[in-house]
Short mmCIF file of C-alpha atoms in Angstrom, two decimals:
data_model
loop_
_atom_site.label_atom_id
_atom_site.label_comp_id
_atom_site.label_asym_id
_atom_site.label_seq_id
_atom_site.Cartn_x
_atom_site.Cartn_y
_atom_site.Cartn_z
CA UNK A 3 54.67 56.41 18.04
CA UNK A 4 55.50 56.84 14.25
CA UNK A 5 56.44 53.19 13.15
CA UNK A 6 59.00 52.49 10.58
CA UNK A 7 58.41 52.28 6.69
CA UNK A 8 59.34 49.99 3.94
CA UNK A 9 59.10 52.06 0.31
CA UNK A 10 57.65 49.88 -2.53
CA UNK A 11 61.26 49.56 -3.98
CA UNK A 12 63.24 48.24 -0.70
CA UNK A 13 60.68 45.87 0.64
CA UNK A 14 60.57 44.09 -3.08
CA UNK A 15 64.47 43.81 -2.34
CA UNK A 16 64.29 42.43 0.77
CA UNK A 17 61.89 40.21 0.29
CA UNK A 18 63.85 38.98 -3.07
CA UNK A 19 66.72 38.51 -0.79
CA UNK A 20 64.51 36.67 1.58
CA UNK A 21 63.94 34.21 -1.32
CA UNK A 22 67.12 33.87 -2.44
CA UNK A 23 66.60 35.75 -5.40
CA UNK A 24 68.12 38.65 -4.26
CA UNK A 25 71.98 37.32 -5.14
CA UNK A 26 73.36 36.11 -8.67
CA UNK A 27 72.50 32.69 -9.19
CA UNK A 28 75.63 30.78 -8.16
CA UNK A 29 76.63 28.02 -5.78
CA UNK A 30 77.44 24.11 -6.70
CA UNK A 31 73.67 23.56 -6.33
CA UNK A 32 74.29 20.07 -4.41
CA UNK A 33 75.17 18.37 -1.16
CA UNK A 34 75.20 21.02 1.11
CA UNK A 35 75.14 24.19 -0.42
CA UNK A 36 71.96 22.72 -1.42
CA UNK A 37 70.54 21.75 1.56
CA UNK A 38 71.33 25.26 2.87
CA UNK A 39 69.43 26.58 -0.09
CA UNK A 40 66.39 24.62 0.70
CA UNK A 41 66.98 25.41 4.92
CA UNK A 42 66.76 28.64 3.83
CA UNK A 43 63.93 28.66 1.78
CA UNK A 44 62.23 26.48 4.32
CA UNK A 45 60.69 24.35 1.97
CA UNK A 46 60.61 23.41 -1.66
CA UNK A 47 56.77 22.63 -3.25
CA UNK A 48 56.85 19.24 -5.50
CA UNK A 49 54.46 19.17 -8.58
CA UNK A 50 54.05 17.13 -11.31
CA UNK A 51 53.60 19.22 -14.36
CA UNK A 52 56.38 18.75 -16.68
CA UNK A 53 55.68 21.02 -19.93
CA UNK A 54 59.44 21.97 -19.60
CA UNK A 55 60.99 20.48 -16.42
CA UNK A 56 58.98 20.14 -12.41
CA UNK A 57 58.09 22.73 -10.54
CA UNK A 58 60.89 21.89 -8.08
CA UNK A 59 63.69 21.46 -10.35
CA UNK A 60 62.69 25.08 -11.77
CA UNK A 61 62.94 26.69 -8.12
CA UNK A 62 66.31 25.50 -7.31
CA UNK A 63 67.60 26.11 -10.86
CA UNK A 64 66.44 29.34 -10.68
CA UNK A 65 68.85 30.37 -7.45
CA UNK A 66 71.28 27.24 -8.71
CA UNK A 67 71.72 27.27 -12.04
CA UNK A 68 74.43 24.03 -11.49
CA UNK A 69 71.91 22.08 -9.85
CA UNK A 70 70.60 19.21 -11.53
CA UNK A 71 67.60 17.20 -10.24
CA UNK A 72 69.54 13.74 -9.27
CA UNK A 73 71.35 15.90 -6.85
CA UNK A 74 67.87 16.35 -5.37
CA UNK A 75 67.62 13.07 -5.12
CA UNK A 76 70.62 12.07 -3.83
CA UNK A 77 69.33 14.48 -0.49
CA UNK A 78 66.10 12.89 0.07
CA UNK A 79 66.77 9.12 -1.01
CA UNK A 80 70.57 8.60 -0.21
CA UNK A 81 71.64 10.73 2.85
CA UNK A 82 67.93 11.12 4.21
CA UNK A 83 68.73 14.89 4.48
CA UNK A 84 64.95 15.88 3.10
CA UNK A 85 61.79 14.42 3.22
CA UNK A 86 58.85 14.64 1.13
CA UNK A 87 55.27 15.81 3.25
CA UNK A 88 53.07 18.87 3.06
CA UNK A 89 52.84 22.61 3.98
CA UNK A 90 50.74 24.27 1.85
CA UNK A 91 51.15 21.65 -0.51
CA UNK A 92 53.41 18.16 -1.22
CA UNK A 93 56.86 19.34 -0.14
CA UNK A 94 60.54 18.40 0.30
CA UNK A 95 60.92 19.62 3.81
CA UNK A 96 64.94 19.34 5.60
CA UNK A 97 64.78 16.42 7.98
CA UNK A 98 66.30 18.51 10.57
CA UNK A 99 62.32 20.22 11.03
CA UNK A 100 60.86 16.74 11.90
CA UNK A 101 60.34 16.98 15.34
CA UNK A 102 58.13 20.23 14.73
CA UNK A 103 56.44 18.42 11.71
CA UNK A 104 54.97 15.70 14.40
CA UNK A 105 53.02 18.67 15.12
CA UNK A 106 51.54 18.51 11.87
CA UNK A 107 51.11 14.78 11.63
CA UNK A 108 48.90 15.04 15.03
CA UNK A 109 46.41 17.59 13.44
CA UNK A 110 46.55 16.20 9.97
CA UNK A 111 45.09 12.90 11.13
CA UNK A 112 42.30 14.40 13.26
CA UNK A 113 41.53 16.35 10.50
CA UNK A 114 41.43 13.14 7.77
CA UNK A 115 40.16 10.78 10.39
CA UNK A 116 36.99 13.02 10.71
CA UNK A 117 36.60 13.33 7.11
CA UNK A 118 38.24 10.32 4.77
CA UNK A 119 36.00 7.63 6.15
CA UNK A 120 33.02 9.18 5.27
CA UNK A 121 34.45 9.60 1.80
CA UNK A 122 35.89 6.05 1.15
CA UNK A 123 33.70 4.45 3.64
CA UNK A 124 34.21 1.26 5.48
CA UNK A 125 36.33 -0.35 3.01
CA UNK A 126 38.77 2.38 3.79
CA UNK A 127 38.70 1.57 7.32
CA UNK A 128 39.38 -1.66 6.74
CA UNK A 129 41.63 -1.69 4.62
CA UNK A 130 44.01 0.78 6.88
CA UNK A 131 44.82 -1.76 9.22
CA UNK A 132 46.16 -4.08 6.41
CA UNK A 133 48.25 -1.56 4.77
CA UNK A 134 50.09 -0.93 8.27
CA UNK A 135 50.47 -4.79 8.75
CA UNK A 136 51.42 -5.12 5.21
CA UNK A 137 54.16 -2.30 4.37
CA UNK A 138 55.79 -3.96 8.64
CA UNK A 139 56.44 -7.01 7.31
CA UNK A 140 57.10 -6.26 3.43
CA UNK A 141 58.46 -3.00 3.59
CA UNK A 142 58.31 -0.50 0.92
CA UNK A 143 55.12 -0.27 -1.09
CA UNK A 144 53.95 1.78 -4.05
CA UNK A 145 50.04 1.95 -4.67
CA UNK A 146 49.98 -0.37 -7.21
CA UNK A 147 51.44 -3.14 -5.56
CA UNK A 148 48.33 -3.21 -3.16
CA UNK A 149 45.72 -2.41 -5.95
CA UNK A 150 43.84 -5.42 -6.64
CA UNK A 151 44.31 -6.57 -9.96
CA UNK A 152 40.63 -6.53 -10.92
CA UNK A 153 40.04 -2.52 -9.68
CA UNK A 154 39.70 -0.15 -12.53
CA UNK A 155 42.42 1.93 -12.90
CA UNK A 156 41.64 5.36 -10.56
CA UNK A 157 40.75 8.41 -12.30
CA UNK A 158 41.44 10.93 -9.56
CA UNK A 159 41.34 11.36 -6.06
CA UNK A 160 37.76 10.79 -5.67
CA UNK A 161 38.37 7.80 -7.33
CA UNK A 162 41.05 6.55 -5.05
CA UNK A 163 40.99 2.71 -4.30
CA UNK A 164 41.11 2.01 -0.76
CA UNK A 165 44.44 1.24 -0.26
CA UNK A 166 45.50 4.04 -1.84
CA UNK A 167 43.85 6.17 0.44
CA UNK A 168 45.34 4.11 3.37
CA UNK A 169 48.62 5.01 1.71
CA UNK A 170 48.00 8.81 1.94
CA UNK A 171 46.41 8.71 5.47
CA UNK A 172 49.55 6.64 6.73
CA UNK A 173 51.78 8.98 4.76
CA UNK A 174 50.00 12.28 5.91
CA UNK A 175 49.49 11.26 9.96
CA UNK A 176 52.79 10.18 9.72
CA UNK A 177 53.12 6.89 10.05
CA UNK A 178 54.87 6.13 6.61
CA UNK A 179 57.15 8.17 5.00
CA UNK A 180 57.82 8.16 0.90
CA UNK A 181 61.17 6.16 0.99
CA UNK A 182 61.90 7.11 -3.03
CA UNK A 183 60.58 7.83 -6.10
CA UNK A 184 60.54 6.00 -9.63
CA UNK A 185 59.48 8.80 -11.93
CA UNK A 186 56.79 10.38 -9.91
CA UNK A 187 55.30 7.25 -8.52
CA UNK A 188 55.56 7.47 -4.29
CA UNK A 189 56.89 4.62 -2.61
CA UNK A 190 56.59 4.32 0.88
CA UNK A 191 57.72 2.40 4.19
CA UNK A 192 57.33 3.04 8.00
CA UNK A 193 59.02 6.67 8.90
CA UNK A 194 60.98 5.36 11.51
CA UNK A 195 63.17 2.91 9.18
CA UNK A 196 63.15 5.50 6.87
CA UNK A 197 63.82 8.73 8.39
CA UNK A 198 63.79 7.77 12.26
CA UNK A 199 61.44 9.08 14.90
CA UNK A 200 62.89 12.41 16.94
CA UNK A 201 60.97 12.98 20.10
CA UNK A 202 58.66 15.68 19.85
CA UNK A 203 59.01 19.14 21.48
CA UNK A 204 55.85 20.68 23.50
CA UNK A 205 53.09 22.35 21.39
CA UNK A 206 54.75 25.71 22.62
CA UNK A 207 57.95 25.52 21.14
CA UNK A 208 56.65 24.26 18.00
CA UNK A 209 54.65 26.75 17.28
CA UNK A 210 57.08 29.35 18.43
CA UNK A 211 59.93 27.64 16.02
CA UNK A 212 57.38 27.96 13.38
CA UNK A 213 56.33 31.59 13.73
CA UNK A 214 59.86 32.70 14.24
CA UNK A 215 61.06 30.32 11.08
CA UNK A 216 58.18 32.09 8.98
CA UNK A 217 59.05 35.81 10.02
CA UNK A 218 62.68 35.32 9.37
CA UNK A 219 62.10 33.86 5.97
CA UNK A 220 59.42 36.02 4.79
CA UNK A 221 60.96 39.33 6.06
CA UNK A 222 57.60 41.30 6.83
CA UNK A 223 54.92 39.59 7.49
CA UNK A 224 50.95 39.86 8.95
CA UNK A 225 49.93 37.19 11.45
CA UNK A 226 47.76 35.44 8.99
CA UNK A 227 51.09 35.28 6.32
CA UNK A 228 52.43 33.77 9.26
CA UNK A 229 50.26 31.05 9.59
CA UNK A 230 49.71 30.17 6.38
CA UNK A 231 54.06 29.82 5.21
CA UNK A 232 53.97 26.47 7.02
CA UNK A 233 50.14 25.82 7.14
CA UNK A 234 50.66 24.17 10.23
CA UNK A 235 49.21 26.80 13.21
CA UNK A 236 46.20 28.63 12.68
CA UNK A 237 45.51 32.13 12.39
CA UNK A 238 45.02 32.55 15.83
CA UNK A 239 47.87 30.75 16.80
CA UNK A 240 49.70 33.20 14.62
CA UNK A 241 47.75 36.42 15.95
CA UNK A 242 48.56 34.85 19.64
CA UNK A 243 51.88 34.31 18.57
CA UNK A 244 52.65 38.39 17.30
CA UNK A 245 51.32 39.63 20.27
CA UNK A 246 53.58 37.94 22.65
CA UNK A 247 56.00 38.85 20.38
CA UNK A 248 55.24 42.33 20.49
CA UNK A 249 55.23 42.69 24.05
CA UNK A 250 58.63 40.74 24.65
CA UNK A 251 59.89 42.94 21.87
CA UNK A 252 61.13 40.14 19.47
CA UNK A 253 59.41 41.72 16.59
CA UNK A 254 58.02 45.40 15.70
CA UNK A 255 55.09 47.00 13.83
CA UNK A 256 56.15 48.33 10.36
CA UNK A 257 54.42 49.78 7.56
CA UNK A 258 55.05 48.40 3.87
CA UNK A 259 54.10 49.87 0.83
CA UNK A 260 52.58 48.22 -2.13
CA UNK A 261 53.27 48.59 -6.04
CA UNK A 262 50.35 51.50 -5.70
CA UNK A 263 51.67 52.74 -2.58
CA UNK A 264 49.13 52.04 0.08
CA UNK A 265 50.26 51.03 2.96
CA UNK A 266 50.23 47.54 4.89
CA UNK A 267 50.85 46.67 8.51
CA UNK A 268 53.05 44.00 9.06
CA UNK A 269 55.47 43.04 11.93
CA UNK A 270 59.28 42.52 11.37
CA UNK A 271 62.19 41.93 13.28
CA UNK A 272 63.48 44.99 15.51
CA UNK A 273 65.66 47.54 13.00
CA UNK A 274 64.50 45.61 9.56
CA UNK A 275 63.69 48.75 8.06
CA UNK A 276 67.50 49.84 9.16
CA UNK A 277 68.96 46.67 7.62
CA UNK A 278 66.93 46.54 4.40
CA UNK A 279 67.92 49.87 3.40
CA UNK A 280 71.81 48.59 3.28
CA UNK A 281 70.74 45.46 0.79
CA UNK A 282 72.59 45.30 -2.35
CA UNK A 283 70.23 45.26 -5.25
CA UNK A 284 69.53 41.81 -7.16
CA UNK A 285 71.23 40.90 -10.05
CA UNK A 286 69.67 42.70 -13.54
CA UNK A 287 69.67 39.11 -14.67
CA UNK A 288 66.32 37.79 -16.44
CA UNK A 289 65.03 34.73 -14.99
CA UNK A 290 62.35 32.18 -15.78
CA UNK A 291 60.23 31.16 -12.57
CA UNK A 292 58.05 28.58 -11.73
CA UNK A 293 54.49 29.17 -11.47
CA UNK A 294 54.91 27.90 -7.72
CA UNK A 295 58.53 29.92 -6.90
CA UNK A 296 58.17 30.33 -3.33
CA UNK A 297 58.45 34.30 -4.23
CA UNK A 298 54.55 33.90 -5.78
CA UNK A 299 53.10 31.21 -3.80
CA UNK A 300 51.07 33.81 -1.99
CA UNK A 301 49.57 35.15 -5.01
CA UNK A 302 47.81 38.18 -3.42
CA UNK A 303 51.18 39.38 -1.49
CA UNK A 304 53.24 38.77 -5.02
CA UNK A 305 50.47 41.16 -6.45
CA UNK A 306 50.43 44.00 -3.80
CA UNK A 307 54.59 43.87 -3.87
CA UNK A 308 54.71 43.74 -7.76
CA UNK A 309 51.94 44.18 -8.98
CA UNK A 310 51.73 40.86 -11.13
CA UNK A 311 48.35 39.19 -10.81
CA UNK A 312 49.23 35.38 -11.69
CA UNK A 313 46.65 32.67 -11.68
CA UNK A 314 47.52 29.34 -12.96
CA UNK A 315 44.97 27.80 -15.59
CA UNK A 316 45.46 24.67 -16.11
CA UNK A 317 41.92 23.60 -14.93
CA UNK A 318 41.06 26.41 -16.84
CA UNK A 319 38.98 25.49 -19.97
CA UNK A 320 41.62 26.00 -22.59
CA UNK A 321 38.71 28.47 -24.18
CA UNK A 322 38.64 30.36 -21.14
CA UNK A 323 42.27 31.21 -20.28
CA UNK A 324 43.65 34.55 -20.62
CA UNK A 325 47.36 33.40 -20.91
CA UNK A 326 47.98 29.52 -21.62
CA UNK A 327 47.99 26.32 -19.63
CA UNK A 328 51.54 26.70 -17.88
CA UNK A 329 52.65 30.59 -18.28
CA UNK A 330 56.29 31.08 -16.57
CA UNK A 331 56.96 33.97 -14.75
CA UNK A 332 59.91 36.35 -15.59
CA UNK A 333 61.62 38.37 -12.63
CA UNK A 334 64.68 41.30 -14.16
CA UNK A 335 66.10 42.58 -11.44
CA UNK A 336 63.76 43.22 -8.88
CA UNK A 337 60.69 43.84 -11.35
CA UNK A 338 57.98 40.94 -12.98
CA UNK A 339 58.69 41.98 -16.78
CA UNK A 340 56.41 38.84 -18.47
CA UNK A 341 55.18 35.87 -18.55
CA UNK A 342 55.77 32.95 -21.32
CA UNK A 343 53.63 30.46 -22.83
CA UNK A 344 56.49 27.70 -23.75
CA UNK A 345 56.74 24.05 -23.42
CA UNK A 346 59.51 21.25 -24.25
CA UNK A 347 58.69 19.20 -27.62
CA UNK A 348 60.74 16.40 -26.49
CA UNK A 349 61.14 13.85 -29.55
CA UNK A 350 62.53 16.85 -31.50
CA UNK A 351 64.89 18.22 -28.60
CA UNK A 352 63.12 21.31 -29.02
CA UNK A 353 62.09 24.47 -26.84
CA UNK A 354 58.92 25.62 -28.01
CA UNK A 355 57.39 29.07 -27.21
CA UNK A 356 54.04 30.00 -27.96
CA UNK A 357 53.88 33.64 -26.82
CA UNK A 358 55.00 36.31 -24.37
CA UNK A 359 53.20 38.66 -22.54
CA UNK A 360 55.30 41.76 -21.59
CA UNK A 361 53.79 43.44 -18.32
CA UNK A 362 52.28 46.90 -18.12
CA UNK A 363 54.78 49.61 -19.24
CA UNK A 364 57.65 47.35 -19.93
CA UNK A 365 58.90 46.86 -23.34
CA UNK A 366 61.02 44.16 -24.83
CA UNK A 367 63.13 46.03 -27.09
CA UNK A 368 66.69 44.34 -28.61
CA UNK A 369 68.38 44.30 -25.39
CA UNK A 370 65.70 42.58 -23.28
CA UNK A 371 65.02 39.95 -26.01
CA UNK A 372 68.85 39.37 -25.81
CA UNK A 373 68.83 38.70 -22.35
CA UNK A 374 65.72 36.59 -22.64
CA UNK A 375 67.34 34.76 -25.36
CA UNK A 376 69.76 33.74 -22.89
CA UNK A 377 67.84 32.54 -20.20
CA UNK A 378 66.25 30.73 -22.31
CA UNK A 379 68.51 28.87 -23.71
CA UNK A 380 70.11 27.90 -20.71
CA UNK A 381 66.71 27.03 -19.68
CA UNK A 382 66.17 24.98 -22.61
CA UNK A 383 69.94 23.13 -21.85
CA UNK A 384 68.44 22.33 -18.37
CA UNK A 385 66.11 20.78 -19.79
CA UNK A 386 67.60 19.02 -21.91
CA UNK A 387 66.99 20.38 -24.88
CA UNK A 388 69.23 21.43 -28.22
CA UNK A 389 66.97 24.36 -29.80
CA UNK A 390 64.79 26.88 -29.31
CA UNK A 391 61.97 27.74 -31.66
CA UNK A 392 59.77 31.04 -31.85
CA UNK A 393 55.77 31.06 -32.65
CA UNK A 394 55.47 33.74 -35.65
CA UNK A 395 53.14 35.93 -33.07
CA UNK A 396 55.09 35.18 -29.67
CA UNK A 397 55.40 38.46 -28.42
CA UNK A 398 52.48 40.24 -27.79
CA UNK A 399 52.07 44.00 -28.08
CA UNK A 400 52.43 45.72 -24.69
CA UNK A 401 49.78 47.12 -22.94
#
């Protein structure tokens, strides 16, 4: 039996559509039209890093160019509409998943109970109990309110005081939830005042919910893709999973082709190939990504669609790195044209960029740098910024 095919050119489309990045970049980008945004991304991956704006603010701008990142807020602090745990990393996840994500609070404290005491040792131990008794009767909590005063300040987490780790443990198995944010500083209180506590399905349906959720959002997908969208099941849960699915005829083999065009089994949805083929092609807008846009988190399936190899190197020895500390991505169309080496000066209100790094056998002539131009200032407005200035050298010669 000859199974259907995906060319190079309409499985990069559907699986921008997939996305979100697939449309024009449009939509209030609050309340619920961005809720549904996030539903149907599935999740939204929080960072830190703020050379220009967070990681998460760049993803929704990106498909929302309205959205600002109070209205982000608003969803996970005001109307408890999102919550804040992990899937492949720290997340903002819709509250609506949280009886499947008890799933993942079971198996994330086996896996921490087996491992964090041997790490913090019995102070840790001790020191969970308190935390539990403490944040019951106080309520909210950030980790410095339970540091001891005379504790050095922590230099990482393998320098975490004990509480702190009780904080994370409580957080991760569930038990707390963060209730809000003041800057990026977590503050938490018991999950059921702050988001409530949904029964929780059987192990069956959870993991069914999960490979279904995964398949529909991703498009194409191999069992272990599967598995790894919401890091909660295992890869063989996920192989399990396909084959049922195969036999009940929920899903069908299908063969996608790469940037070189080898081909890749994957499994899809009955008449995908059908429906892809009818996809209206993204917008030729230029856009600026985040290095974590859930369209690269899985950097080897970004590379065999596109054919962009992205690493981020910020623990990179600056000597070392190839591009810069925090390169940005830029999609046109359905093609990775660059990436940029920029960051926001902020006492001068200024957009700086270092240097740009055209891909293989793209050129940014007059019109391309015009359209860059754009995006970047509106990218720089996001931010907050009122100029943009230009390294003498930013734009490298292509290779």
């Amino acid at each position: 039996m000859t199974r259907p095919q995906l060319d190079n050119a309409t499985a990069r489309r559907l699986f921008l559509h997939r996305h979100q990045l697939g449309q024009t970049p449009a939509g209030p980008g609050k309340g619920a039209d961005l809720l549904a945004l996030i539903e149907q991304l599935g999740f939204v991956q929080v960072d830190s890093v703020n050379t220009l704006a967070r990681a998460h603010d760049m993803i929704l701008y990106a498909r929302r160019p309205a959205y600002r990142p109070a209205h982000l807020s608003r969803l996970i602090e005001r109307d408890r509409s999102l919550f804040e745990h992990w899937t492949h990393d720290a997340s903002v996840i819709p509250t609506a998943y949280l009886p499947h994500w008890r799933l993942r609070f079971q198996r994330d404290a086996a896996r921490l109970r087996g491992r964090w005491p041997r790490w913090q040792g019995e102070a840790f131990l001790a020191e969970l109990q308190q935390v539990r008794d403490h944040v019951t009767a106080h309520g909210e909590v950030c980790s410095a309110d339970l540091k001891a005063a005379e504790a050095e300040k922590s230099t990482g987490w393998w320098d975490w005081h004990p509480s702190k780790a009780a904080l994370e443990y409580l957080w991760r198995s569930g038990e707390l939830a963060i209730s809000r944010r003041k800057g990026f500083r977590k503050y938490y209180d018991l999950t059921e005042r702050v988001l409530g506590w949904p029964d929780q399905p059987p192990e069956a349906e959870t993991l069914d919910w999960l490979m279904a959720g995964a398949l529909d959002r991703l498009g194409f997908a191999t069992p272990g893709e599967l598995a790894a969208f919401w890091d909660i099941a295992t890869p063989a849960e996920a192989k399990d999973w396909t084959q049922r699915a195969l036999d009940a005829g929920q899903v069908e083999e299908i063969e996608i082709a790469g940037h070189d065009g080898k081909l890749r089994r994957s499994i899809a949805r009955p008449g995908m190939a059908a429906a892809a083929a009818t996809l209206p092609p993204a917008p030729p807008r230029l856009r600026v990504l985040s290095p974590f846009d859930p369209a690269l988190r899985d950097r080897a399936r970004a590379q065999r669609l596109f054919g962009f190899h992205y690493r981020i190197e910020i623990f990179v020895p600056a000597p070392r790195r190839i591009y810069g500390y925090y390169v940005f991505p830029l999609l046109e169309g359905e093609r990775m044209v660059g990436r940029i080496d920029m960051k926001a000066e902020r006492d001068s209100g200024t957009l700086a960029v270092t240097r740009l790094w055209p891909e293989r056998g793209i050129r940014f002539g007059q019109g391309r740098i015009a359209r860059l131009e754009a995006e970047l200032t509106r990218v720089a407005r996001f931010a907050g910024l009122e100029q943009i200035r230009f390294a003498p050298d930013w734009l490298a010669d292509p290779k």
